[in-house]
Coordinates of C-alpha atoms and ligand atoms in Angstrom, one line a residue:
Chain A
X209 CA 219.9 128.6 106.0
X210 CA 219.0 126.8 102.9
X211 CA 221.6 125.5 100.8
X212 CA 223.3 127.8 98.0
X213 CA 221.2 128.6 94.6
X214 CA 223.7 127.9 91.5
X215 CA 222.4 131.0 89.8
X216 CA 224.7 130.0 86.7
X217 CA 222.0 127.5 85.8
X218 CA 219.3 130.5 85.4
X219 CA 220.2 133.1 82.6
X220 CA 218.1 136.0 83.5
X221 CA 217.1 137.7 80.1
X222 CA 215.9 141.4 81.1
X223 CA 213.5 142.8 78.6
X224 CA 211.7 146.3 77.7
X225 CA 209.5 145.8 80.8
X226 CA 212.0 144.5 83.3
X227 CA 215.7 146.0 82.2
X228 CA 215.3 149.0 84.8
X229 CA 214.1 146.9 87.5
X230 CA 217.3 144.6 87.2
X231 CA 219.5 147.7 86.9
X232 CA 217.7 148.5 90.2
X233 CA 218.7 145.4 92.3
X234 CA 222.1 145.9 90.9
X235 CA 222.2 149.0 93.0
X236 CA 220.7 147.4 95.8
X237 CA 217.4 149.0 95.2
X238 CA 214.0 147.1 95.5
X239 CA 211.6 148.8 93.0
X240 CA 208.3 148.4 92.0
X241 CA 206.4 150.0 89.1
X242 CA 204.5 153.5 89.8
X243 CA 202.1 155.1 87.7
X244 CA 203.0 158.7 86.9
X245 CA 199.1 159.6 86.4
X246 CA 197.7 158.3 89.4
X247 CA 200.5 157.1 91.7
X248 CA 199.3 153.4 91.9
X249 CA 202.0 150.7 92.6
X250 CA 202.3 147.4 91.3
X251 CA 204.6 144.4 90.6
X252 CA 205.8 142.4 88.6
X253 CA 206.3 145.4 86.2
X254 CA 203.3 144.9 83.9
X255 CA 203.5 147.5 81.1
X256 CA 200.2 149.6 82.1
X257 CA 198.4 150.7 85.2
X258 CA 195.4 148.7 85.7
X259 CA 193.7 151.4 87.8
X260 CA 193.8 154.0 84.9
X261 CA 195.5 152.4 81.8
X262 CA 198.3 155.1 81.8
X263 CA 201.6 153.7 80.4
X264 CA 203.3 156.7 81.4
X265 CA 205.3 154.7 84.3
X266 CA 207.8 155.3 86.9
X267 CA 209.3 153.2 89.7
X268 CA 208.9 153.6 93.2
X269 CA 211.9 152.7 95.6
X270 CA 210.6 150.6 98.2
X271 CA 212.3 150.3 101.8
X272 CA 212.6 146.6 101.1
X273 CA 210.7 145.6 104.1
X274 CA 207.3 143.6 104.3
X275 CA 205.5 140.9 106.0
X276 CA 205.2 137.2 105.2
X277 CA 201.5 136.8 103.7
X278 CA 202.2 133.1 103.0
X279 CA 204.8 130.7 102.4
X280 CA 205.8 127.3 100.9
X281 CA 208.5 125.0 101.6
X282 CA 209.9 123.3 98.6
X283 CA 211.3 120.0 99.3
X284 CA 211.5 118.7 95.6
X285 CA 213.6 120.9 93.5
X286 CA 212.1 121.7 89.8
X287 CA 214.9 123.6 88.5
X288 CA 218.5 122.3 88.6
X289 CA 219.8 125.7 90.0
X290 CA 217.7 124.7 93.4
X291 CA 219.0 121.1 93.8
X292 CA 221.4 122.0 96.6
X293 CA 218.7 124.7 97.9
X294 CA 216.1 122.3 99.1
X295 CA 214.3 122.5 101.5
X296 CA 213.7 126.1 101.0
X297 CA 211.1 128.4 101.8
X298 CA 209.3 130.9 99.2
X299 CA 207.6 133.5 101.1
X300 CA 204.9 135.6 99.5
X301 CA 205.7 139.1 101.2
X302 CA 203.3 142.1 101.3
X303 CA 205.7 145.3 101.2
X304 CA 205.1 147.8 104.0
X305 CA 205.2 150.9 102.1
X306 CA 203.1 150.3 98.9
X307 CA 199.4 150.4 100.6
X308 CA 196.9 152.5 99.0
X309 CA 193.9 154.2 100.3
X310 CA 191.6 151.8 98.4
X311 CA 193.0 148.7 99.9
X312 CA 195.4 147.9 97.0
X313 CA 198.6 146.5 98.2
X314 CA 201.8 145.0 96.5
X315 CA 203.1 141.6 97.1
X316 CA 206.2 139.8 96.0
X317 CA 207.9 136.7 96.3
X318 CA 211.5 135.5 97.2
X319 CA 213.5 132.8 98.8
X320 CA 214.1 133.3 102.3
X321 CA 217.5 133.1 103.9
X322 CA 215.9 131.4 107.0
X323 CA 214.9 127.6 107.4
X324 CA 211.4 126.6 107.6
X325 CA 211.7 126.1 111.4
X326 CA 212.1 129.8 111.6
X327 CA 209.4 130.9 109.2
X328 CA 205.6 132.1 110.0
X329 CA 202.9 134.0 108.6
X330 CA 202.8 137.4 109.8
X331 CA 206.7 137.8 110.4
X332 CA 208.4 140.8 109.2
X333 CA 211.3 140.4 106.6
X334 CA 214.0 142.7 104.9
X335 CA 215.4 142.5 101.6
X336 CA 219.2 141.1 101.3
X337 CA 220.7 141.3 97.9
X338 CA 222.7 138.2 96.7
X339 CA 225.4 138.6 94.0
X340 CA 225.6 135.9 90.9
X341 CA 228.2 134.8 88.5
X342 CA 226.8 137.2 86.1
X343 CA 227.7 140.9 87.5
X344 CA 224.8 142.5 86.0
X345 CA 222.2 140.2 87.9
X346 CA 221.8 140.8 91.4
X347 CA 218.9 138.7 93.3
X348 CA 217.0 140.0 96.2
X349 CA 216.6 137.4 98.9
X350 CA 214.8 138.0 102.2
X351 CA 215.5 137.6 105.9
X352 CA 213.2 137.6 108.9
X353 CA 214.0 140.5 110.6
X354 CA 212.0 140.8 114.0
X355 CA 208.9 138.9 115.6
X356 CA 205.3 139.9 115.7
X357 CA 202.1 139.0 118.0
X358 CA 199.9 137.5 115.3
X359 CA 201.9 134.8 113.7
X360 CA 200.8 131.4 112.2
X361 CA 202.6 128.4 111.3
X362 CA 202.1 125.5 109.4
X363 CA 202.0 122.2 111.4
X364 CA 201.8 118.7 110.0
Chain B
X47 CA 167.5 129.5 81.8
X48 CA 169.7 130.9 79.1
X49 CA 168.9 131.5 75.1
X50 CA 171.0 128.6 74.4
X51 CA 170.2 126.1 77.0
X52 CA 169.8 122.5 75.8
X53 CA 170.2 123.7 72.3
X54 CA 173.6 121.9 72.0
X55 CA 174.9 118.6 72.9
X56 CA 177.8 116.5 73.6
X57 CA 177.6 113.6 71.4
X58 CA 180.7 111.7 71.2
X59 CA 184.0 111.1 73.7
X60 CA 187.0 109.1 73.4
X61 CA 190.6 108.8 74.6
X62 CA 193.8 106.7 74.5
X63 CA 194.9 104.8 77.6
X64 CA 196.6 106.8 80.3
X65 CA 200.4 106.0 79.5
X66 CA 203.6 106.8 81.4
X67 CA 205.2 106.8 79.1
X68 CA 203.3 106.5 75.9
X69 CA 206.4 106.1 73.4
X70 CA 204.3 108.0 70.9
X71 CA 203.9 111.4 69.3
X72 CA 200.9 113.6 70.4
X73 CA 200.2 113.6 66.8
X74 CA 199.4 109.7 67.0
X75 CA 197.4 109.8 70.2
X76 CA 195.4 112.7 69.0
X77 CA 194.1 110.7 66.0
X78 CA 193.1 107.8 67.9
X79 CA 191.3 110.1 70.7
X80 CA 189.3 111.8 67.9
X81 CA 188.8 108.6 66.1
X82 CA 187.2 106.8 68.8
X83 CA 185.2 110.1 69.7
X84 CA 183.7 109.7 66.1
X85 CA 183.2 106.1 66.6
X86 CA 181.7 106.7 69.8
X87 CA 179.0 109.1 68.1
X88 CA 178.8 107.1 65.1
X89 CA 180.1 110.1 62.9
X90 CA 182.1 109.7 59.8
X91 CA 185.2 111.8 59.0
X92 CA 183.3 113.6 56.2
X93 CA 180.8 114.7 58.9
X94 CA 183.1 116.7 61.1
X95 CA 183.8 120.2 59.9
X96 CA 185.2 122.1 63.0
X97 CA 187.9 121.1 65.1
X98 CA 189.8 122.9 68.1
X99 CA 192.4 121.9 70.7
X100 CA 194.4 123.3 73.5
X101 CA 197.9 123.2 74.5
X102 CA 201.1 124.6 76.0
X103 CA 203.3 124.4 72.9
X104 CA 203.5 120.9 73.6
X105 CA 201.0 119.1 71.0
X106 CA 199.8 118.7 67.5
X107 CA 197.4 121.0 65.6
X108 CA 193.8 120.6 64.8
X109 CA 194.5 120.7 61.0
X110 CA 197.0 118.4 61.0
X111 CA 195.1 115.7 63.1
X112 CA 192.2 116.4 60.7
X113 CA 194.3 116.0 57.4
X114 CA 195.4 112.7 59.0
X115 CA 192.2 111.5 59.4
X116 CA 190.6 112.5 56.0
X117 CA 188.3 115.4 57.7
X118 CA 188.0 118.6 55.8
X119 CA 187.6 121.5 58.1
X120 CA 185.5 124.8 57.8
X121 CA 186.9 125.9 61.0
X122 CA 189.9 125.0 63.0
X123 CA 191.9 126.8 66.0
X124 CA 194.4 125.7 68.7
X125 CA 194.5 127.8 71.8
X126 CA 197.1 128.0 74.5
X127 CA 195.9 126.8 77.9
X128 CA 195.6 124.4 80.6
X129 CA 192.8 123.3 83.0
X130 CA 190.0 126.2 82.1
X131 CA 190.2 125.0 78.5
X132 CA 187.7 122.4 77.9
X133 CA 184.7 124.2 79.1
X134 CA 185.8 127.1 77.5
X135 CA 186.3 125.4 74.2
X136 CA 182.6 124.0 74.6
X137 CA 181.4 127.4 75.0
X138 CA 183.5 128.7 72.0
X139 CA 182.0 125.5 69.9
X140 CA 178.5 126.6 70.6
X141 CA 179.3 130.1 69.4
X142 CA 180.5 128.6 66.2
X143 CA 177.8 126.5 65.6
X144 CA 175.1 129.2 66.4
X145 CA 176.8 131.3 63.9
X146 CA 176.9 128.8 61.3
X147 CA 180.7 128.4 60.9
X148 CA 180.6 124.7 61.1
X149 CA 178.3 122.0 62.0
X150 CA 180.1 119.3 64.1
X151 CA 183.0 120.2 66.2
X152 CA 185.7 118.1 67.9
X153 CA 187.7 119.3 70.7
X154 CA 190.7 117.5 71.8
X155 CA 194.0 117.5 74.0
X156 CA 196.9 115.6 73.5
X157 CA 200.0 115.6 75.6
X158 CA 202.9 113.7 76.6
X159 CA 202.5 115.3 80.1
X160 CA 204.8 112.8 81.7
X161 CA 207.6 111.9 79.0
X162 CA 207.4 115.1 77.0
X163 CA 206.5 118.5 78.6
X164 CA 205.9 117.6 82.2
X165 CA 203.1 119.5 84.0
X166 CA 204.7 119.4 87.2
X167 CA 207.6 121.4 85.9
X168 CA 210.6 119.2 86.0
X169 CA 212.4 117.7 82.8
X170 CA 211.7 114.1 82.1
X171 CA 214.8 113.0 84.0
X172 CA 214.3 115.3 86.9
X173 CA 215.3 118.9 87.5
X174 CA 215.5 121.3 84.6
X175 CA 218.8 121.7 83.1
X176 CA 220.1 125.3 82.8
X177 CA 217.4 127.6 81.6
X178 CA 216.9 131.0 80.1
X179 CA 214.5 133.3 82.4
X180 CA 212.4 135.3 80.2
X181 CA 209.1 137.2 80.3
X182 CA 207.4 136.6 83.8
X183 CA 209.9 133.6 84.3
X184 CA 212.4 136.4 85.2
X185 CA 211.0 136.8 88.3
X186 CA 209.3 133.1 88.9
X187 CA 212.7 131.5 88.2
X188 CA 214.8 133.7 90.9
X189 CA 212.1 133.2 93.4
X190 CA 212.3 129.5 93.1
X191 CA 208.8 129.2 92.5
X192 CA 208.0 127.6 89.2
X193 CA 205.6 124.7 89.4
X194 CA 201.9 124.7 89.8
X195 CA 202.3 122.8 93.0
X196 CA 204.3 125.5 94.4
X197 CA 202.0 128.2 93.0
X198 CA 198.6 126.9 94.3
X199 CA 200.3 125.9 97.4
X200 CA 200.9 129.5 98.3
X201 CA 197.1 129.8 98.4
X202 CA 196.5 126.7 100.3
X203 CA 198.9 127.8 102.9
X204 CA 197.3 130.9 103.4
X205 CA 193.8 129.0 103.2
X206 CA 194.8 126.7 105.9
X207 CA 195.9 129.8 108.2
X208 CA 192.6 131.8 107.4
X209 CA 189.7 129.1 107.8
X210 CA 191.6 126.6 110.5
X211 CA 191.2 123.9 108.0
X212 CA 193.8 120.9 108.2
X213 CA 195.4 119.0 105.4
X214 CA 193.0 116.2 106.6
X215 CA 190.4 118.0 104.4
X216 CA 192.8 117.5 101.5
X217 CA 193.1 113.8 102.2
X218 CA 189.2 113.4 102.0
X219 CA 189.6 114.7 98.5
X220 CA 192.4 112.2 97.7
X221 CA 190.7 109.4 99.3
X222 CA 187.3 109.8 97.3
X223 CA 188.7 110.5 94.0
X224 CA 191.0 107.1 94.5
X225 CA 188.0 105.3 95.4
X226 CA 186.4 106.3 92.3
X227 CA 189.5 105.4 90.3
X228 CA 189.4 102.0 92.1
X229 CA 185.9 101.2 90.0
X230 CA 187.6 102.8 86.9
X231 CA 189.6 100.1 84.7
X232 CA 191.4 102.8 82.6
X233 CA 192.7 104.7 85.9
X234 CA 196.6 104.6 86.4
X235 CA 196.1 104.4 90.4
X236 CA 193.4 102.0 91.4
X237 CA 194.4 100.6 95.1
X238 CA 192.2 102.3 97.4
X239 CA 193.9 104.7 100.0
X240 CA 193.1 106.0 103.5
X241 CA 193.3 109.4 105.4
X242 CA 196.5 107.9 107.1
X243 CA 198.0 106.7 103.6
X244 CA 197.6 110.5 102.2
X245 CA 199.3 111.8 105.7
X246 CA 202.1 109.6 105.5
X247 CA 202.9 110.3 101.9
X248 CA 206.1 112.5 101.1
X249 CA 206.2 116.1 100.7
X250 CA 206.4 117.8 97.5
X251 CA 206.1 121.4 98.7
X252 CA 204.6 121.9 102.1
X253 CA 201.6 122.2 102.4
X254 CA 201.1 119.5 99.6
X255 CA 202.2 116.0 99.9
X256 CA 202.6 113.4 97.1
X257 CA 198.8 112.5 97.2
X258 CA 197.6 115.9 97.0
X259 CA 199.1 116.0 93.5
X260 CA 197.8 114.7 90.2
X261 CA 199.4 112.3 88.1
X262 CA 201.6 113.6 85.1
X263 CA 200.3 111.2 82.0
X264 CA 200.8 110.8 78.5
X265 CA 197.1 110.7 77.1
X266 CA 194.8 112.3 74.4
X267 CA 191.1 112.6 74.9
X268 CA 188.6 114.1 72.5
X269 CA 184.8 115.2 72.5
X270 CA 182.2 116.3 69.8
X271 CA 179.9 119.0 70.3
X272 CA 176.9 119.6 67.8
X273 CA 173.5 120.7 67.5
X274 CA 170.4 118.9 69.4
X275 CA 168.5 118.2 66.1
X276 CA 171.8 116.5 64.7
X277 CA 172.4 114.8 68.1
X278 CA 169.0 112.9 68.1
X279 CA 170.1 110.7 64.8
X280 CA 173.6 109.8 66.5
X281 CA 174.5 106.6 68.2
X282 CA 174.7 107.8 71.8
X283 CA 172.1 109.4 74.1
X284 CA 172.6 113.0 73.7
X285 CA 174.0 114.8 76.7
X286 CA 172.4 118.4 76.7
X287 CA 174.5 121.5 77.5
X288 CA 172.6 123.5 80.0
X289 CA 174.9 126.5 80.7
X290 CA 178.5 127.4 81.1
X291 CA 181.2 130.0 81.9
X292 CA 184.4 130.4 79.6
X293 CA 187.6 131.7 81.3
X294 CA 185.8 133.9 83.8
X295 CA 188.5 135.7 85.7
X296 CA 188.6 137.1 89.3
X297 CA 189.2 140.8 89.6
X298 CA 193.0 141.5 89.4
X299 CA 195.4 143.6 91.2
X300 CA 197.7 143.4 88.5
X301 CA 198.8 140.1 89.9
X302 CA 197.1 137.3 91.0
X303 CA 199.0 137.0 94.6
X304 CA 198.3 140.8 95.4
X305 CA 194.6 140.3 95.6
X306 CA 193.3 140.9 98.8
X307 CA 192.3 137.0 99.2
X308 CA 194.7 134.8 97.1
X309 CA 192.4 131.9 97.8
X310 CA 189.2 133.5 96.6
X311 CA 189.4 131.9 93.3
X312 CA 187.8 132.9 90.0
X313 CA 184.6 130.5 90.5
X314 CA 183.3 132.8 93.0
X315 CA 182.6 135.2 90.0
X316 CA 181.2 132.5 87.6
X317 CA 179.0 130.6 89.8
X318 CA 175.9 132.9 89.2
X319 CA 176.5 133.2 85.7
X320 CA 176.6 129.2 85.4
X321 CA 173.6 128.5 87.5
X322 CA 171.8 131.3 86.1
X323 CA 172.4 130.2 82.4
X324 CA 171.3 126.8 83.2
X325 CA 168.3 127.7 85.0
X326 CA 168.9 125.3 88.0
X327 CA 170.3 125.3 91.5
X328 CA 172.8 123.2 93.6
X329 CA 170.2 120.9 94.7
X330 CA 169.4 119.9 91.2
X331 CA 173.1 118.6 90.7
X332 CA 173.4 114.7 90.9
X333 CA 177.5 114.8 90.5
X334 CA 180.3 116.9 89.7
X335 CA 183.6 117.1 88.1
X336 CA 185.9 119.6 90.2
X337 CA 189.1 120.3 88.8
X338 CA 191.9 118.3 90.9
X339 CA 195.4 119.4 89.8
X340 CA 195.7 119.2 93.5
X341 CA 193.2 118.1 96.2
X342 CA 193.1 121.8 97.3
X343 CA 191.9 123.0 94.0
X344 CA 188.9 120.5 94.4
X345 CA 188.2 121.8 97.7
X346 CA 188.5 125.4 97.1
X347 CA 186.0 125.5 94.0
X348 CA 183.4 123.8 96.2
X349 CA 183.2 127.0 98.0
X350 CA 183.7 129.3 95.0
X351 CA 180.7 127.6 93.2
X352 CA 178.6 127.6 96.2
X353 CA 178.2 123.9 97.4
X354 CA 179.5 125.2 100.7
X355 CA 180.0 128.4 102.4
X356 CA 183.3 130.1 102.4
X357 CA 185.8 128.4 104.7
X358 CA 183.6 125.4 105.1
X359 CA 185.1 123.1 102.5
X360 CA 187.0 121.0 105.0
X361 CA 183.7 120.5 107.1
X362 CA 181.8 119.9 104.0
X363 CA 184.1 116.9 102.5
X364 CA 184.3 115.1 105.8
X365 CA 183.1 111.4 106.1
X366 CA 183.1 110.8 102.4
X367 CA 180.5 113.4 101.2
X368 CA 182.4 113.3 97.7
X369 CA 182.3 109.7 97.2
X370 CA 179.7 107.6 95.0
X371 CA 176.4 106.9 96.6
X372 CA 177.1 110.0 99.1
X373 CA 175.8 113.4 98.7
X374 CA 178.1 115.0 96.0
X375 CA 179.8 112.5 94.1
X376 CA 183.0 114.1 92.5
X377 CA 185.3 113.0 90.0
X378 CA 183.7 109.6 89.2
X379 CA 186.9 108.4 86.8
X380 CA 189.3 109.3 89.7
X381 CA 190.2 112.5 88.4
X382 CA 193.8 113.8 87.7
X383 CA 194.6 112.6 91.3
X384 CA 194.0 109.1 90.2
X385 CA 192.8 108.3 86.6
X386 CA 195.2 110.5 84.9
X387 CA 195.9 113.9 84.0
X388 CA 194.6 115.5 80.8
X389 CA 194.1 119.4 81.6
X390 CA 190.5 118.5 82.6
X391 CA 189.1 117.1 79.4
X392 CA 188.7 113.8 80.8
X393 CA 186.6 115.0 83.7
X394 CA 184.1 116.3 81.1
X395 CA 184.2 113.0 79.4
X396 CA 183.3 111.0 82.5
X397 CA 180.3 113.1 83.2
X398 CA 179.0 112.7 79.9
X399 CA 179.4 108.9 80.1
X400 CA 177.9 109.0 83.6
X401 CA 174.8 111.1 82.2
X402 CA 174.3 108.7 79.3
X403 CA 174.3 106.0 82.0
X404 CA 176.8 104.3 80.0
X405 CA 179.9 104.4 82.2
X406 CA 182.6 102.2 81.0
X407 CA 183.0 100.3 84.2
X408 CA 183.1 96.6 85.1
X409 CA 179.4 95.9 84.5
X410 CA 179.1 93.4 81.4
X411 CA 176.1 95.7 80.0
X412 CA 177.4 99.0 80.6
X413 CA 177.4 99.9 76.9
X414 CA 173.5 99.4 76.8
X415 CA 173.3 101.1 79.9
X416 CA 172.6 98.1 82.3
X417 CA 174.6 98.7 85.6
X418 CA 174.2 96.7 88.8
X419 CA 175.2 99.8 91.1
X420 CA 177.2 97.2 92.9
X421 CA 180.5 98.7 94.1
X422 CA 182.2 95.6 95.1
X423 CA 181.6 94.4 91.8
X424 CA 183.3 97.5 90.2
X425 CA 180.2 99.4 89.0
X426 CA 180.8 103.0 89.2
X427 CA 177.6 104.4 87.7
X428 CA 175.8 107.0 89.7
X429 CA 172.4 106.1 90.1
X430 CA 169.8 108.5 88.7
X431 CA 172.4 110.9 87.4
X432 CA 170.7 113.6 85.3
X433 CA 172.7 116.6 85.9
X434 CA 176.3 117.2 86.2
X435 CA 178.4 120.3 86.9
X436 CA 181.8 120.4 85.4
X437 CA 184.1 122.9 87.3
X438 CA 187.3 123.5 85.5
X439 CA 190.4 125.6 86.8
X440 CA 193.3 127.4 85.1
X441 CA 194.6 129.2 88.0
X442 CA 193.3 130.8 91.0
X443 CA 192.2 134.0 88.6
X444 CA 190.6 132.0 85.9
X445 CA 187.9 129.4 85.8
X446 CA 185.5 127.6 83.4
X447 CA 182.6 125.5 84.0
X448 CA 179.4 123.5 82.4
X449 CA 176.3 122.2 83.5
X450 CA 175.3 119.1 81.6
X451 CA 172.0 117.1 81.5
X452 CA 171.2 113.6 80.3
X453 CA 167.7 112.1 79.4
X454 CA 168.1 108.6 80.5
X455 CA 167.9 108.8 84.4
Ligands
ZN567 ZN1 197.3 155.1 86.9

């Protein structure tokens, strides 16, 4: 498991487009944006539907599960919040329940609770909510939650 | 061929040294670069009437630089942007010249990219002190995913998986660009490297090693665009703009990384426009610049712009194909990996010098176009350089490009 992330060194400032999303993580919900007009889902929560331009939007509560589509292993910290965390894995996660008939899908990123040794493209992951010093900010992390047949791992 | 092909030219180029650190303001550096570009072209301040720049909230403005140099402008604009900006501002300059807003336009980039706002994301002294996460950064910051190396590394990792390419292909790019830097007295990193040196260098963010990453640099650089008619009267052999694209985007599924293939980058959507406007094909290209924020960004754009097939860039670059005197010389100044990082403008400048046959190398007669082509003696002029492609990169989803033509091959 990577070292701790010092969330006191990142002050999250929710805004018009994101405040409800942060309210969601506080309740341990992983939300994505959804269009009321056509049902399309996306993330991050951009303010309009890019399929139909509707700005009448709602939120879809995902199951918080997905598959690792890609990843990087950060060995050099950029933010001071991550100095103790390196090396850590940022995974790009394709959410299980946001696939649409035309092929559109939703990916999100997040810091894995697993180490590099365990990570591979193709593995399933589940969200885990991590509390921070700010009671209003709860951060989603991801944990590898199973195995898969078709996996790929970076070798040096 | 496009209606504007060959109608406008790049007539002057100039830059400060590549410094780490500069101990100067971006204002001072910009003035030096613009002054050198004017001198190179043989233009007086009173003959310049347009100026544009690009920046990331880390620089000085066109109107400020013009005022300092005694230039009275009819048009100025400072845009936000990075690696897709130079080629885009050249396209923008053509539009302004065509419409008659001004007659001679300077484009510059001035940045303390190492000692000021670092392009790699860290603060000058190391990891960024406590920050406020606003806008998109609310997500990127809590994801621990905040630097270009980390972002493009995500696409690179998936590319390696999808194509079976290995990081030895990244190494080929690093080795080629470093070899060119070894022939460039202005370059920061001039010691040639091997594939093994690349493979042994430390990790920054897997799959990128140190030698996959460009050099954060303090530098300013400028170029001047004007009409063909005006260009004929100036000091240097004109370099004609045959065609280009300006911030062409990939179709976007709301967010870069939710696109079906995250490594199918924007150049794929610009290449037909670029070659169509220029009226030429790949076999006509003598040299290229291909944005090397990272080795991977060069590699993937070779595919995007059709120099090789999809997934084939690793094979394509093997055996030094990107090196001078080989098939497709790339980033002849050493590029951002080895000369210094300018957000793209220095790569266009190098191509201009190559097409004039006046590359500023170790040849005593370079300024008169006299080159030895003796690499051991430090000549980096490409023989018979006539047409060059400049392939800029903003992100996976934004690209800009140019095709330039010289007359003295
Ligand atoms: Zn919609």
